[in-house]
Short mmCIF file of C-alpha atoms in Angstrom, two decimals:
data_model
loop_
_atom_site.label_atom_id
_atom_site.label_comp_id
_atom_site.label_asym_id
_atom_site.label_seq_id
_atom_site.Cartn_x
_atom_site.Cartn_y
_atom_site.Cartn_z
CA UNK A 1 -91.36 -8.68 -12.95
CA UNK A 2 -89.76 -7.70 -9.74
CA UNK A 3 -88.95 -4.23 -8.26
CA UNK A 4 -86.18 -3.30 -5.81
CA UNK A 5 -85.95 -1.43 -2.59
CA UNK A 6 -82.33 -0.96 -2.02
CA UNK A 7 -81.13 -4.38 -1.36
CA UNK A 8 -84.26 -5.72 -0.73
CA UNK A 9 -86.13 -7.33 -4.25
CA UNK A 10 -90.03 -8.12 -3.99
CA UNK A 11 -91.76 -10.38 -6.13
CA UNK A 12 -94.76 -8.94 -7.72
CA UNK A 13 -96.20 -11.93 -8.24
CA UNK A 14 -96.68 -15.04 -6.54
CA UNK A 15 -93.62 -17.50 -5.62
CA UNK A 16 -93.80 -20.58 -7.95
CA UNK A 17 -90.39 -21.91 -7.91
CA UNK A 18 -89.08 -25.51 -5.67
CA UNK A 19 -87.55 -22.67 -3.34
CA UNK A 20 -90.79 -21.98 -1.80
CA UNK A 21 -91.60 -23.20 1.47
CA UNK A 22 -94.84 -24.79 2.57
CA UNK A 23 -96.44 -23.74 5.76
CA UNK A 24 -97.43 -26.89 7.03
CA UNK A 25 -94.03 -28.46 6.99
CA UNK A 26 -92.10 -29.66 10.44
CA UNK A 27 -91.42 -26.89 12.20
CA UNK A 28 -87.87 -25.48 12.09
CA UNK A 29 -85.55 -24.51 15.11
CA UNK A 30 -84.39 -21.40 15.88
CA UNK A 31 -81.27 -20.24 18.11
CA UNK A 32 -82.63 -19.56 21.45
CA UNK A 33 -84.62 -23.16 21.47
CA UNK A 34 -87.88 -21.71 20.50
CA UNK A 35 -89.58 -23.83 17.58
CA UNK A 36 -91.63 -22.06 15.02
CA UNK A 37 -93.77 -23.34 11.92
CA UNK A 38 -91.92 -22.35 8.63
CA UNK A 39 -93.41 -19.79 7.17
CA UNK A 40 -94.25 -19.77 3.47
CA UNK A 41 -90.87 -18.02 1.25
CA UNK A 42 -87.45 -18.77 0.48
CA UNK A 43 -84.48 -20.03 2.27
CA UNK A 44 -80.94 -18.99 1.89
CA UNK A 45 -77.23 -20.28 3.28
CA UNK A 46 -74.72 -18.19 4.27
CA UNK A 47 -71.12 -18.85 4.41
CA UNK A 48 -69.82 -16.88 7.06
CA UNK A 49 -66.04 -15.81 8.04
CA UNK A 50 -65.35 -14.04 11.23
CA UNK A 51 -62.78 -12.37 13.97
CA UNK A 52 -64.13 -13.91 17.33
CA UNK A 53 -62.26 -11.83 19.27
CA UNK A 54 -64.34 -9.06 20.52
CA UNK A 55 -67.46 -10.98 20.40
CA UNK A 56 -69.78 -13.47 22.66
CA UNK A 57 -69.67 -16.52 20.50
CA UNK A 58 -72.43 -17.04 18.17
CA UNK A 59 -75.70 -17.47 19.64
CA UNK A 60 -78.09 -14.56 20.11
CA UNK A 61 -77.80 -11.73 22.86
CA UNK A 62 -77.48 -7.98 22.32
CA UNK A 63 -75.01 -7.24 25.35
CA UNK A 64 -72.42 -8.10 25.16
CA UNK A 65 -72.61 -8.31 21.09
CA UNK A 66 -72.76 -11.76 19.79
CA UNK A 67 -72.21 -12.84 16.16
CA UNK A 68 -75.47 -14.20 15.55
CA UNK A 69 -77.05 -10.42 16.79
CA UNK A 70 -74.84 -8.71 14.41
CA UNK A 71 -75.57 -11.07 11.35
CA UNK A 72 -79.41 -10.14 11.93
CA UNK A 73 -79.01 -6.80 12.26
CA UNK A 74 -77.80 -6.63 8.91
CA UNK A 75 -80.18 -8.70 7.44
CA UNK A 76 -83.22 -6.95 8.71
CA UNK A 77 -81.71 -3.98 7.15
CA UNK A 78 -80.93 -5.63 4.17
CA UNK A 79 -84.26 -7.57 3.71
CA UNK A 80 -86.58 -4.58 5.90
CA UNK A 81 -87.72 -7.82 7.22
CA UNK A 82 -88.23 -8.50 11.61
CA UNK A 83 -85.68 -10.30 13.35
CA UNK A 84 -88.85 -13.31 14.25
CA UNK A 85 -89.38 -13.52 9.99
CA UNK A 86 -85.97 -14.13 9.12
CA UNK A 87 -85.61 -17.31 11.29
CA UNK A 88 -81.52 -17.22 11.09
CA UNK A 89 -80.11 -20.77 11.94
CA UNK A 90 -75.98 -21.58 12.69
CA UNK A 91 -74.55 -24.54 11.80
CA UNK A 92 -72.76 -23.92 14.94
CA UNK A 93 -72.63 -22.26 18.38
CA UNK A 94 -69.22 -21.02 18.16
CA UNK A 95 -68.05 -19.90 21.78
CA UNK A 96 -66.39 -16.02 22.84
CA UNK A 97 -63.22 -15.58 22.00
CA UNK A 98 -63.84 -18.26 18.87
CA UNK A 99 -62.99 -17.21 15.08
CA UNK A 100 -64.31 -19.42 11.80
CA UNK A 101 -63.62 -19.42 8.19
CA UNK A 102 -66.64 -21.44 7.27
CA UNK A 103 -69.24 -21.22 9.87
CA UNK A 104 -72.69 -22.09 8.14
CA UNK A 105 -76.31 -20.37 8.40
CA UNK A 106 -79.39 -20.00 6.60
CA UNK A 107 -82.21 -17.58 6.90
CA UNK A 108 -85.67 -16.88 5.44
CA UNK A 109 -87.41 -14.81 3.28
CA UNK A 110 -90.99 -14.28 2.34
CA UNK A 111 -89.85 -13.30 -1.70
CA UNK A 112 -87.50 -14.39 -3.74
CA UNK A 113 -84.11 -12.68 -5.88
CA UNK A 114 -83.11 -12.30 -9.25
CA UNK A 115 -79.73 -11.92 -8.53
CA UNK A 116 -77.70 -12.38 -4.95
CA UNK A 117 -75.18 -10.29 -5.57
CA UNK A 118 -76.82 -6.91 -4.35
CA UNK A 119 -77.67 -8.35 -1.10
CA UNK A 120 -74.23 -9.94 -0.46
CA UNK A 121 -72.94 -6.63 -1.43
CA UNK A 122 -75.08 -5.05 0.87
CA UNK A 123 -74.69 -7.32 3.93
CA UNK A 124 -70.74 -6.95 3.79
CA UNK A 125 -71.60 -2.51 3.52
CA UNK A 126 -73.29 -2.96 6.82
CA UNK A 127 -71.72 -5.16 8.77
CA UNK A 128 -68.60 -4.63 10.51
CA UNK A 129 -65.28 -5.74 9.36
CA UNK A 130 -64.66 -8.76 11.26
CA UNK A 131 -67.67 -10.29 10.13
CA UNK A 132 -67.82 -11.26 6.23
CA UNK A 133 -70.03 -13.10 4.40
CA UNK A 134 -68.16 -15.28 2.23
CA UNK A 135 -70.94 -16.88 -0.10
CA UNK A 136 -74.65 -16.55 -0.71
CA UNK A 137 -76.84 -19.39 -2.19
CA UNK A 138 -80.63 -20.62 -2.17
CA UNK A 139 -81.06 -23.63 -0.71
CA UNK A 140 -83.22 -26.19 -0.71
CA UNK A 141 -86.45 -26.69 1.93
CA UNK A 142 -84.71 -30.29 2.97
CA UNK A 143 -81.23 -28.07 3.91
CA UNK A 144 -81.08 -27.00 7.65
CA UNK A 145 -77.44 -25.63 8.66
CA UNK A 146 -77.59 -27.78 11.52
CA UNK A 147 -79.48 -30.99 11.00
CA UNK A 148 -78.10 -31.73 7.77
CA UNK A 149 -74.26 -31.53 8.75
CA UNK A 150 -72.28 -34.66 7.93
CA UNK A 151 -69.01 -33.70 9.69
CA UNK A 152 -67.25 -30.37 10.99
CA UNK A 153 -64.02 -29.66 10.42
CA UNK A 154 -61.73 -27.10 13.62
CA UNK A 155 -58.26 -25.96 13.54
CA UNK A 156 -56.32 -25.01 16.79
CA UNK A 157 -53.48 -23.24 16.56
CA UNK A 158 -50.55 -23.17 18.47
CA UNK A 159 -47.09 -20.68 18.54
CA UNK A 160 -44.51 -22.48 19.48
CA UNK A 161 -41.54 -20.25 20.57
CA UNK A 162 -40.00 -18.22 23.23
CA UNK A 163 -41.19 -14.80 21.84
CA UNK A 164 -44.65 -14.63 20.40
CA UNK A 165 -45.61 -13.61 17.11
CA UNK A 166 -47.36 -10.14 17.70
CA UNK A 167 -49.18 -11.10 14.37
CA UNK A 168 -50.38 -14.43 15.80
CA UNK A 169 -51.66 -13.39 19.04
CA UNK A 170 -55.20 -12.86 18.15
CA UNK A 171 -55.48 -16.16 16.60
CA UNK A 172 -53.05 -18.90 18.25
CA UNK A 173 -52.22 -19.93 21.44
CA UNK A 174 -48.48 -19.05 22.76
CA UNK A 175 -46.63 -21.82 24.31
CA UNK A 176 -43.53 -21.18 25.92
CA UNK A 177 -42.62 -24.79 26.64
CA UNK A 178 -41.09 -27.07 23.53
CA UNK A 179 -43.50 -29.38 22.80
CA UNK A 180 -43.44 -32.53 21.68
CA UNK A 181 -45.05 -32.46 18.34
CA UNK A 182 -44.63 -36.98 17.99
CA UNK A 183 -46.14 -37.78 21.22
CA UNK A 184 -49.23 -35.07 20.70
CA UNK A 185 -49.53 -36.85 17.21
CA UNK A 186 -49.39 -40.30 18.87
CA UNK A 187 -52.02 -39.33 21.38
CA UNK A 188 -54.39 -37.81 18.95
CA UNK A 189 -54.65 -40.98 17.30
CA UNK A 190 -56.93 -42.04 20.52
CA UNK A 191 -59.48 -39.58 19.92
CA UNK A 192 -60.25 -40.99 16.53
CA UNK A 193 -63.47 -43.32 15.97
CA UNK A 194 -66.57 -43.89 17.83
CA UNK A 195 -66.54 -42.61 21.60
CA UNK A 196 -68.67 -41.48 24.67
CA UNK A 197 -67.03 -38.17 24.90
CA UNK A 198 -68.78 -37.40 28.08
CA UNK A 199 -65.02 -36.74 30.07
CA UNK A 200 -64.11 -34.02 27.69
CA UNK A 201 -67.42 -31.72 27.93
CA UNK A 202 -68.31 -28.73 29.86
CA UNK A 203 -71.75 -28.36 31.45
CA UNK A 204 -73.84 -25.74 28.73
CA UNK A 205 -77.10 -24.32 30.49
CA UNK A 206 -77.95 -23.87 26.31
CA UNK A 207 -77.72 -27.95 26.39
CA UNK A 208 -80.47 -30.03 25.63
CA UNK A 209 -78.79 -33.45 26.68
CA UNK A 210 -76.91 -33.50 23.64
CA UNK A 211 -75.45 -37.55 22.79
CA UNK A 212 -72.20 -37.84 24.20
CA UNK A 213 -71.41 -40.28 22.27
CA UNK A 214 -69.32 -38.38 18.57
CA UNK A 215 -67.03 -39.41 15.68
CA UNK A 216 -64.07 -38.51 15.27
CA UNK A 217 -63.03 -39.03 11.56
CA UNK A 218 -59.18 -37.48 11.82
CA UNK A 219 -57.26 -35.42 14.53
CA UNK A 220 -54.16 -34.14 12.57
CA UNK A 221 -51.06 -32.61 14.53
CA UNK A 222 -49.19 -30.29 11.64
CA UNK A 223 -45.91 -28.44 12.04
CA UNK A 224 -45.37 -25.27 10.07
CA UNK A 225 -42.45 -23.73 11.54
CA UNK A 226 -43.18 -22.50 14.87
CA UNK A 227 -46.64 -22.56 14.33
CA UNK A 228 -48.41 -26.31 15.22
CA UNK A 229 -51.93 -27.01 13.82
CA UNK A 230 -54.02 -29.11 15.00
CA UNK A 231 -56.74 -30.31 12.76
CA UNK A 232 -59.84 -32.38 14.04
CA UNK A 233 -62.97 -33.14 12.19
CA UNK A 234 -66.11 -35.15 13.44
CA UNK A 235 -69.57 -35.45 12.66
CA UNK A 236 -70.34 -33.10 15.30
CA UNK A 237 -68.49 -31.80 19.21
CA UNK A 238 -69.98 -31.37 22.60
CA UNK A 239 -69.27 -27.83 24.44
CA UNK A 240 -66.18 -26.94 24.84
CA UNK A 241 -64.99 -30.83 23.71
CA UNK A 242 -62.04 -29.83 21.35
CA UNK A 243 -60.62 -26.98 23.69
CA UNK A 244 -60.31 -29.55 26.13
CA UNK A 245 -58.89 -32.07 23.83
CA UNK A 246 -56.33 -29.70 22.82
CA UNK A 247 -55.83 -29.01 26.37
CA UNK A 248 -54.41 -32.59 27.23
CA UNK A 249 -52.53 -33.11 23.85
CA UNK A 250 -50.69 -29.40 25.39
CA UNK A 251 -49.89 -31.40 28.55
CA UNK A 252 -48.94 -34.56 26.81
CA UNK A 253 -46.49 -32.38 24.34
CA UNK A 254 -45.15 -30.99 27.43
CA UNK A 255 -44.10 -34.54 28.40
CA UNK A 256 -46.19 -33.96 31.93
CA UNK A 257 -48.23 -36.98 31.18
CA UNK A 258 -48.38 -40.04 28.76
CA UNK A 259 -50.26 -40.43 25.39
CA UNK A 260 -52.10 -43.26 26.75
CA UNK A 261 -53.59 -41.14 29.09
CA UNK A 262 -56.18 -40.30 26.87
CA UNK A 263 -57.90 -43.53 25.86
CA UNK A 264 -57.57 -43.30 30.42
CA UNK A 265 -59.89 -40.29 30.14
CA UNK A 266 -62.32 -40.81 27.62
CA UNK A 267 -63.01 -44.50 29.45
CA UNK A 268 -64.09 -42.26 32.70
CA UNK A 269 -66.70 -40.55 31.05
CA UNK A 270 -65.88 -38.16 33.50
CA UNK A 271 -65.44 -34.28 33.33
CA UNK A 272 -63.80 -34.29 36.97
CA UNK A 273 -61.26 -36.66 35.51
CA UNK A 274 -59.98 -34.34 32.95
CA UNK A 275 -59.74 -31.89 35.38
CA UNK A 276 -56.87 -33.51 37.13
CA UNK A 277 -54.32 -33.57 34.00
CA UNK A 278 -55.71 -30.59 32.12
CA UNK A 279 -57.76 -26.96 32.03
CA UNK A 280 -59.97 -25.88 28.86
CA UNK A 281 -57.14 -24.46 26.08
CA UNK A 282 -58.08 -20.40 25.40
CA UNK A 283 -60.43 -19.88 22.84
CA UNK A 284 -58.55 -17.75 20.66
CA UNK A 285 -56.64 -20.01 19.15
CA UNK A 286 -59.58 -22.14 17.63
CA UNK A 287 -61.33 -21.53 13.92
CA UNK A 288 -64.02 -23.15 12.64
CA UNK A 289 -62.98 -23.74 9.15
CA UNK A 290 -65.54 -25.54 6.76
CA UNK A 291 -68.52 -27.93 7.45
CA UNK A 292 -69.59 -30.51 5.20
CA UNK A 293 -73.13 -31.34 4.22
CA UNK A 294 -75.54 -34.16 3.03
CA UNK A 295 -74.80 -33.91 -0.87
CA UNK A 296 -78.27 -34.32 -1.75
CA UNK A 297 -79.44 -31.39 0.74
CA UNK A 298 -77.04 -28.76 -1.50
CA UNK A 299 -78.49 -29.83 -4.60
CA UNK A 300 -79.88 -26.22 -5.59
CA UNK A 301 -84.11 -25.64 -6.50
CA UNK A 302 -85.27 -25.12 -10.22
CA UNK A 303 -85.32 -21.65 -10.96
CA UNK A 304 -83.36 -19.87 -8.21
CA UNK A 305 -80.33 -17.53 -8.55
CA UNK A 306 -76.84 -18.46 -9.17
CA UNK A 307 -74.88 -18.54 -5.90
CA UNK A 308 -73.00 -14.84 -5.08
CA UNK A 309 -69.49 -15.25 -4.23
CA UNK A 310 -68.94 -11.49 -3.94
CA UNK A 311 -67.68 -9.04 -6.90
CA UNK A 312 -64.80 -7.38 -8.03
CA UNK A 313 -64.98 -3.62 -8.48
CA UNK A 314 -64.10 -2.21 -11.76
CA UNK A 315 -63.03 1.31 -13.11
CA UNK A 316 -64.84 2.48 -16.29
CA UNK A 317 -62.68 4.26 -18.50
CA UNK A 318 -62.63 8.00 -18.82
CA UNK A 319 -63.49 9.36 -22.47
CA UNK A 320 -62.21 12.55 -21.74
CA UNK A 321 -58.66 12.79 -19.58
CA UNK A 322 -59.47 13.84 -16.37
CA UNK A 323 -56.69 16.89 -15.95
CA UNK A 324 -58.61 18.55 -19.22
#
């Protein structure tokens, strides 16, 4: 038996299920550095799609509003749970100015739900409308939106043509010069594989001497009319590492510099380097678009709800007309 409070459902007896949590497992990490012992509950992933444009990336602060602060506020409104209990977790720190399709979190909760779709439901009624949450699922106590990421996937996007697409402008970058789309696709192939990209990172005072060294599984220069995509997934990206790739490919496809200038850069291992050829691309134009996970860390608990992908609406039929 379970009783509801709005969206909030309360066990009213004990947790038995795989989803529950012990307390004396390694602690788990939370946004602003601080690491906390789990606390005994339930833990829950959230696929998350959002408008970056009027926000301060991800990671928490109340002024100005970041996306991170808004997703809490809904859930402690949701859950009537404190900010400290919920112990929300991004897959990643998505900078101002920066949109996603799939970002990745999970969050905690002390009891667990028959059924997700009230909350999801819920969260979307409160928060604003360039935040959505795409999916709701339980997840496992081994599942950590960060530590257990295999590879992330970012597009760029780029307008390429005199007059900008007013329909674009929130979410590509407008070049005015022709680019090149085969030398930016002959450059790209550089950044793929195993390198130090130390060259192509910005100094974050949220670092915590992150490995330079990342993989770069595909970097994918697509052409779609006037719009060019480019598509680059790794197992994971310093700050600010694929706005400044994108940044040289721009000059490359401008024909201001070679392609082999990049396998030039990334030998440096210097930031100062990069600076001579190229600035950081604007952030609009980036989405993070899906992340993929350790297979075995998605397998869901025994006994937990199905997943909510949201609900349709439906409109019960009158019995009576309604003009009599």
């Amino acid at each position: 038996m379970s009783y509801g409070v709005g969206a909030l459902v309360v066990p009213s007896s004990p947790p038995t299920s795989l989803l529950f949590l012990n307390s004396a497992a390694a602690p788990v990490e939370v946004e602003d550095g601080l690491k906390m012992p789990i606390q005994d509950g339930y833990k829950w992933r959230l696929v998350l799609a959002y408008d970056g444009t009027h926000y301060a990336g991800w990671q928490y602060q109340q002024s100005p509003p970041t996306i991170q602060c808004t997703v809490e506020k809904a859930l402690t409104q949701a859950t009537k749970l404190e900010r400290k209990d919920l112990h929300l977790v991004g897959a990643s720190r998505t900078d101002t100015g920066v949109h996603a399709w799939g970002q990745v979190a999970h969050f905690l909760t002390p009891f667990n739900y028959d059924n997700l779709e009230e909350l999801h439901a819920a969260l979307n009624g409160l928060l604003p409308s360039d935040i959505r949450v795409r999916e709701i699922s339980p997840a496992s106590a081994e599942f950590h939106a960060r530590f257990s990421v295999k590879s992330k996937i970012y597009h760029y996007k780029i307008y390429n043509d005199t007059v900008m697409d007013p329909f674009q402008r929130h979410f590509a970058y407008h070049s005015v010069y022709k680019l090149n789309s085969a030398v930016m696709r002959e450059a790209a192939k550089y950044f793929v594989g195993k390198h130090d990209f130390s060259a192509f990172a910005n100094v974050s005072r949220n670092d915590r001497v992150p490995n330079p060294v990342k993989h770069i599984f595909r970097f994918d220069v697509k052409e779609m009319g006037a719009l060019l995509q480019l598509e680059v997934e790794g197992s994971g990206f310093l700050y600010r590492q694929v706005r400044n790739m994108v940044a040289l490919l721009l000059q490359i496809g401008r024909e201001a510099i070679p392609p082999d200038i990049v396998p030039h850069v990334l030998a440096s291992r210097d930031r100062k380097e990069l600076a001579k050829y190229s600035l950081s691309a604007p952030p609009h134009g980036l989405c993070l678009v899906s992340i993929n996970y350790n297979e075995s860390h998605l397998l869901p608990p025994p006994g937990c709800p199905v997943n909510s992908f949201g609900r349709h609406h439906t409109i019960r039929k009158c019995k009576v007309p309604f003009y009599w």
